[in-house]
Short mmCIF file of C-alpha atoms in Angstrom, two decimals:
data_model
loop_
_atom_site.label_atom_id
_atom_site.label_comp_id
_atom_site.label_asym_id
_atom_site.label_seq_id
_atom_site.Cartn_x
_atom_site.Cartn_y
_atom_site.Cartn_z
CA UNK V 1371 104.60 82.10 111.37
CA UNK V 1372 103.07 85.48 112.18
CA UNK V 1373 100.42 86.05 114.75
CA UNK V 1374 96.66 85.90 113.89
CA UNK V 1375 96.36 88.73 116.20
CA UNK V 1376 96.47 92.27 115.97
CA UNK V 1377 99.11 93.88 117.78
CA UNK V 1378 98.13 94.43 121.32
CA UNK V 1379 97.07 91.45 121.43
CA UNK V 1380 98.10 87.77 122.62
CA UNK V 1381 97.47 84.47 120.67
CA UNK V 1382 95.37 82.33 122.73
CA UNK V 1383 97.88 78.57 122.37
CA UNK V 1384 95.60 76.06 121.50
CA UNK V 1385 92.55 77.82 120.59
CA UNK V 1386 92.07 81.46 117.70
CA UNK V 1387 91.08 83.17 120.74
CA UNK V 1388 92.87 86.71 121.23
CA UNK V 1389 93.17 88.42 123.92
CA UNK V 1390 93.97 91.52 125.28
CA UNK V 1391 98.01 92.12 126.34
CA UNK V 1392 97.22 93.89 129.45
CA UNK V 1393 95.13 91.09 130.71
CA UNK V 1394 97.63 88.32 130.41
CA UNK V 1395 98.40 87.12 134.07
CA UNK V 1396 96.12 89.11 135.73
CA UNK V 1397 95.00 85.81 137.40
CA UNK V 1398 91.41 85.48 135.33
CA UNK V 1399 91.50 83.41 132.63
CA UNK V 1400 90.25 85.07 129.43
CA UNK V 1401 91.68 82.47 126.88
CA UNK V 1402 89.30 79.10 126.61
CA UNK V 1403 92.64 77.07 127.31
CA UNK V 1404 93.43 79.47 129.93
CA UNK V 1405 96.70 80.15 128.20
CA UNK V 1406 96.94 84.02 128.97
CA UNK V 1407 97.54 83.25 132.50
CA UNK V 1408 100.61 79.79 131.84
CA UNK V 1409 103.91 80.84 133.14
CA UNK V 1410 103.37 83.73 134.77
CA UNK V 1411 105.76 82.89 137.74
CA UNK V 1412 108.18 85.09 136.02
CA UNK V 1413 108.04 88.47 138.27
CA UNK V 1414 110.35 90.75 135.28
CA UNK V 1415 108.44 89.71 132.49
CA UNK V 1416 105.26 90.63 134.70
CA UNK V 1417 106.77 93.89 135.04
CA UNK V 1418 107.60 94.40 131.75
CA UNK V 1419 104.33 93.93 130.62
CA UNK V 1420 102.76 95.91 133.02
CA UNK V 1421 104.66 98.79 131.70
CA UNK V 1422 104.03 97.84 128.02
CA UNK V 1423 100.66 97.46 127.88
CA UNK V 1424 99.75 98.92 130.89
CA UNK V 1425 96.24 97.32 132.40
CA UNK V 1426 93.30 99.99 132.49
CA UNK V 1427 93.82 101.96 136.04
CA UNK V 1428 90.17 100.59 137.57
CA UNK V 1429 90.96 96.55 136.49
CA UNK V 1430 89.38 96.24 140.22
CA UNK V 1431 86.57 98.34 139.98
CA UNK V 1432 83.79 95.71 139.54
CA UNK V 1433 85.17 94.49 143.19
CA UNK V 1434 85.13 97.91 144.67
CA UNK V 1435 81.63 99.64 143.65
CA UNK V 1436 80.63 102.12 145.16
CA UNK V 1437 77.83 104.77 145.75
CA UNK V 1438 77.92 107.61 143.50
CA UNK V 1439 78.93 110.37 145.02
CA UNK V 1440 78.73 112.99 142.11
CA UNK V 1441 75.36 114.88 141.70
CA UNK V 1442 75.32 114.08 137.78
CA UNK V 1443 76.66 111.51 135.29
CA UNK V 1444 76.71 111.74 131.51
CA UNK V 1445 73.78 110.02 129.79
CA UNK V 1446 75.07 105.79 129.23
CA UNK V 1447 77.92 106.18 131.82
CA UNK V 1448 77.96 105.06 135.29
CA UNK V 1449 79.37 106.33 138.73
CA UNK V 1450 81.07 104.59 141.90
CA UNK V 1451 81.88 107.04 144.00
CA UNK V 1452 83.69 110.37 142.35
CA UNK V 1453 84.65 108.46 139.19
CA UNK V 1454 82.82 108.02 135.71
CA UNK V 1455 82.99 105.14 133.61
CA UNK V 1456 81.67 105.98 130.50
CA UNK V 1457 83.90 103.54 128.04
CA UNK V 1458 82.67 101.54 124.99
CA UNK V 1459 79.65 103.63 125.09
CA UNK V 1460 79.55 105.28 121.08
CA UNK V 1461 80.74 108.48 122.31
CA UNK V 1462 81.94 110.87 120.14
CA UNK V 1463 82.77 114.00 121.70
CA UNK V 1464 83.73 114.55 125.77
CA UNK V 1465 80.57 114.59 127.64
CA UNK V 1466 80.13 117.95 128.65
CA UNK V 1467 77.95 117.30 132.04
CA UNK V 1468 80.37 115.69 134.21
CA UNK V 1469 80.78 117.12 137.73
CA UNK V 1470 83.42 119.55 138.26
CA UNK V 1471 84.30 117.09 141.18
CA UNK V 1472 85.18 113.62 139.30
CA UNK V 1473 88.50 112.40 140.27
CA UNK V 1474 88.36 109.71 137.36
CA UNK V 1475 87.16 109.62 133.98
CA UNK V 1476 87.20 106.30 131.67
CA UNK V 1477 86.46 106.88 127.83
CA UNK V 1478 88.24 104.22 126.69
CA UNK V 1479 87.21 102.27 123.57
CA UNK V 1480 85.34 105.42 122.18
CA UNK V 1481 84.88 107.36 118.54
CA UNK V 1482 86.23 110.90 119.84
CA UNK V 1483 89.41 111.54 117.29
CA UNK V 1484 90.03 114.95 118.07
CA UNK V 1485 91.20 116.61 121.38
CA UNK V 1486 91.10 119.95 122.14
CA UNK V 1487 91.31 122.58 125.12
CA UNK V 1488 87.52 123.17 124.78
CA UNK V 1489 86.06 119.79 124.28
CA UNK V 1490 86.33 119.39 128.60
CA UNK V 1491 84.59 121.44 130.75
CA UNK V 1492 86.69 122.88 133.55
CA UNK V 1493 87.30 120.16 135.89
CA UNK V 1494 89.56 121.07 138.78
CA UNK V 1495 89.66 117.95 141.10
CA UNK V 1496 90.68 115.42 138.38
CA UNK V 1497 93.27 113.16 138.65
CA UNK V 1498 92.88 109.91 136.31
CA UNK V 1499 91.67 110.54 132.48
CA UNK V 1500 91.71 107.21 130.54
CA UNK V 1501 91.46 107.80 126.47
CA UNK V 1502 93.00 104.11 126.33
CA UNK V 1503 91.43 103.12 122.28
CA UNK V 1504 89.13 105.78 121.77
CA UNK V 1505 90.18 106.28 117.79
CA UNK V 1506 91.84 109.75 118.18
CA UNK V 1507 93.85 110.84 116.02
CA UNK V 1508 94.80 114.40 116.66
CA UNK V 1509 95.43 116.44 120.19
CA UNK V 1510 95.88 120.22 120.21
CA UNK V 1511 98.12 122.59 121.66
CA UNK V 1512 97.06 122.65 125.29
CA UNK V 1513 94.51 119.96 125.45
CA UNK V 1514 94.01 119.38 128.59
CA UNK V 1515 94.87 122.69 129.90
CA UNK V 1516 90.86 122.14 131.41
CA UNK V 1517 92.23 119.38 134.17
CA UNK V 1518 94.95 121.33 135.91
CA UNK V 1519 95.35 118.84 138.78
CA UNK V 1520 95.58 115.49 136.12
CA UNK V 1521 97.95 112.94 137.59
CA UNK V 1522 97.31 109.88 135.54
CA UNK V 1523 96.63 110.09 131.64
CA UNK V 1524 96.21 106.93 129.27
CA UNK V 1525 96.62 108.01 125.60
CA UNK V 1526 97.60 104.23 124.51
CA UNK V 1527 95.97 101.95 121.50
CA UNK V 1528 94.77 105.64 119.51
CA UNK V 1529 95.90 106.82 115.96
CA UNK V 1530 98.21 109.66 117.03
CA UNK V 1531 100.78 110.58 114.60
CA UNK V 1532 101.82 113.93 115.80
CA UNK V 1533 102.42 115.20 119.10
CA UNK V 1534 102.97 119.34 118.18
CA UNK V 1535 104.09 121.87 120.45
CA UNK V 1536 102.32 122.44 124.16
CA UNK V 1537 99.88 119.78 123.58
CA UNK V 1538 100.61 118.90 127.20
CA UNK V 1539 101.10 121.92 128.92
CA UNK V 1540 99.46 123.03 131.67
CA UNK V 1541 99.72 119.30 133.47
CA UNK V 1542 102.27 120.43 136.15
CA UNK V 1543 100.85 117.70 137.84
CA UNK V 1544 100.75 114.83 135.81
CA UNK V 1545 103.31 112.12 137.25
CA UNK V 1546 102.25 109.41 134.61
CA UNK V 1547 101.28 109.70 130.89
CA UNK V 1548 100.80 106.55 128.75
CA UNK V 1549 101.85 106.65 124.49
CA UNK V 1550 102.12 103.10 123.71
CA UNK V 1551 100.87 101.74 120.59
CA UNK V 1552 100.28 104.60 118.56
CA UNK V 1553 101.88 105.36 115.04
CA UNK V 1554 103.54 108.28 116.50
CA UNK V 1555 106.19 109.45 113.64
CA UNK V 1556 106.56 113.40 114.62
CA UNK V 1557 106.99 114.89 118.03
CA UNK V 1558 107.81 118.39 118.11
CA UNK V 1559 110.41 119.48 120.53
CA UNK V 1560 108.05 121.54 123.01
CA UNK V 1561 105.42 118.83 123.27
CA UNK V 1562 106.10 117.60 126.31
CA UNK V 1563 106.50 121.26 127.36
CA UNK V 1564 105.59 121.75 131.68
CA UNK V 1565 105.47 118.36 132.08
CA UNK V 1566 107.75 119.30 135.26
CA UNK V 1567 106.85 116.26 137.49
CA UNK V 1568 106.73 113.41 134.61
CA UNK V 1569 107.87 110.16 136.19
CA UNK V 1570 106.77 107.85 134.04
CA UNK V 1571 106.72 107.74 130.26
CA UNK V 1572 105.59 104.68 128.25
CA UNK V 1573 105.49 105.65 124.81
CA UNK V 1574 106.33 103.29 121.72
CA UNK V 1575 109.41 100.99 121.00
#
């Protein structure tokens, strides 16, 4: 019998809950029969998941707030010290007034479907860019040439279909980049072009 869920996400057992993947066994219980969080003794499937559907890089920032530290924010975001949460907010372009100091960015779970070099302002101290289900569906050549430092970039749950030529280049940086879960069919063979220091690549099965 197939799942009344949508991929990504995990069939609540006696209930027609769903849940998010990434937050099965992350000790809450989401599910009304608290079924996302049974059997989760098993350390390798854990780990498998966790690389999967990889859970958003600030799960713990509701325990760890912070004051701002950033002298602006975009309009409906909020701050904890140098990072910006601005996801689920209706967004559809990249908020151009973000301090050229943020270390972390969240637009996750936005309407931005095009990324390109320009849409960022220069920011030269950040290291964590989340675009986890933000409905985009094309990235240029060089988008984020505008975050030379990026370490950490979540691409997962979008509509990309194409990766073309340089679209990553200029993250000589970046050690991490999650694909997962897009309908990625082309990928031309200089996309992942300067990508020098990649260590981790979760892209599709």
């Amino acid at each position: 019998m197939p799942s009344p869920c949508l991929r990504g996400y995990f069939a609540c057992n006696t209930t027609d809950m769903c849940v998010e993947q990434r937050y099965n066994c992350d000790k809450v219980p989401d599910c009304d029969d608290g079924s996302d969080e049974w059997s989760c003794d098993d350390e390798f499937k854990k780990q498998l998941w966790n690389s999967l559907w990889r859970k958003r890089a600030d799960e713990d920032r509701e325990k760890r707030t912070r004051n701002c530290e950033l002298p602006t924010k975009p309009e409906k975001c909020w701050c904890s010290a140098k990072s910006v949460f601005c996801e689920n907010t209706a967004l559809r372009q990249i908020p151009k007034n973000v301090a050229h100091d943020v270390k972390e960015i969240d637009l996750s779970a936005n309407k931005l479907h095009n990324i390109s070099a320009d849409d960022f302002p220069l920011l030269e101290k950040l290291e964590v860019l989340i675009l986890t289900g933000s409905n985009i569906k094309k990235l240029s050549p060089f988008a984020f040439r505008n975050a030379p430092v990026l370490r950490n970039l979540y691409l997962s749950a979008n509509l990309i279909e194409h990766l073309h030529n340089n679209t990553f280049d200029g993250l000589y940086f970046l050690d991490l980049l999650i694909l997962s879960h897009n309908p990625l069919s082309t990928i031309d063979i200089g996309a992942f072009q300067g990508l020098d220091r990649i260590e981790e690549l979760c892209g599709n099965d």
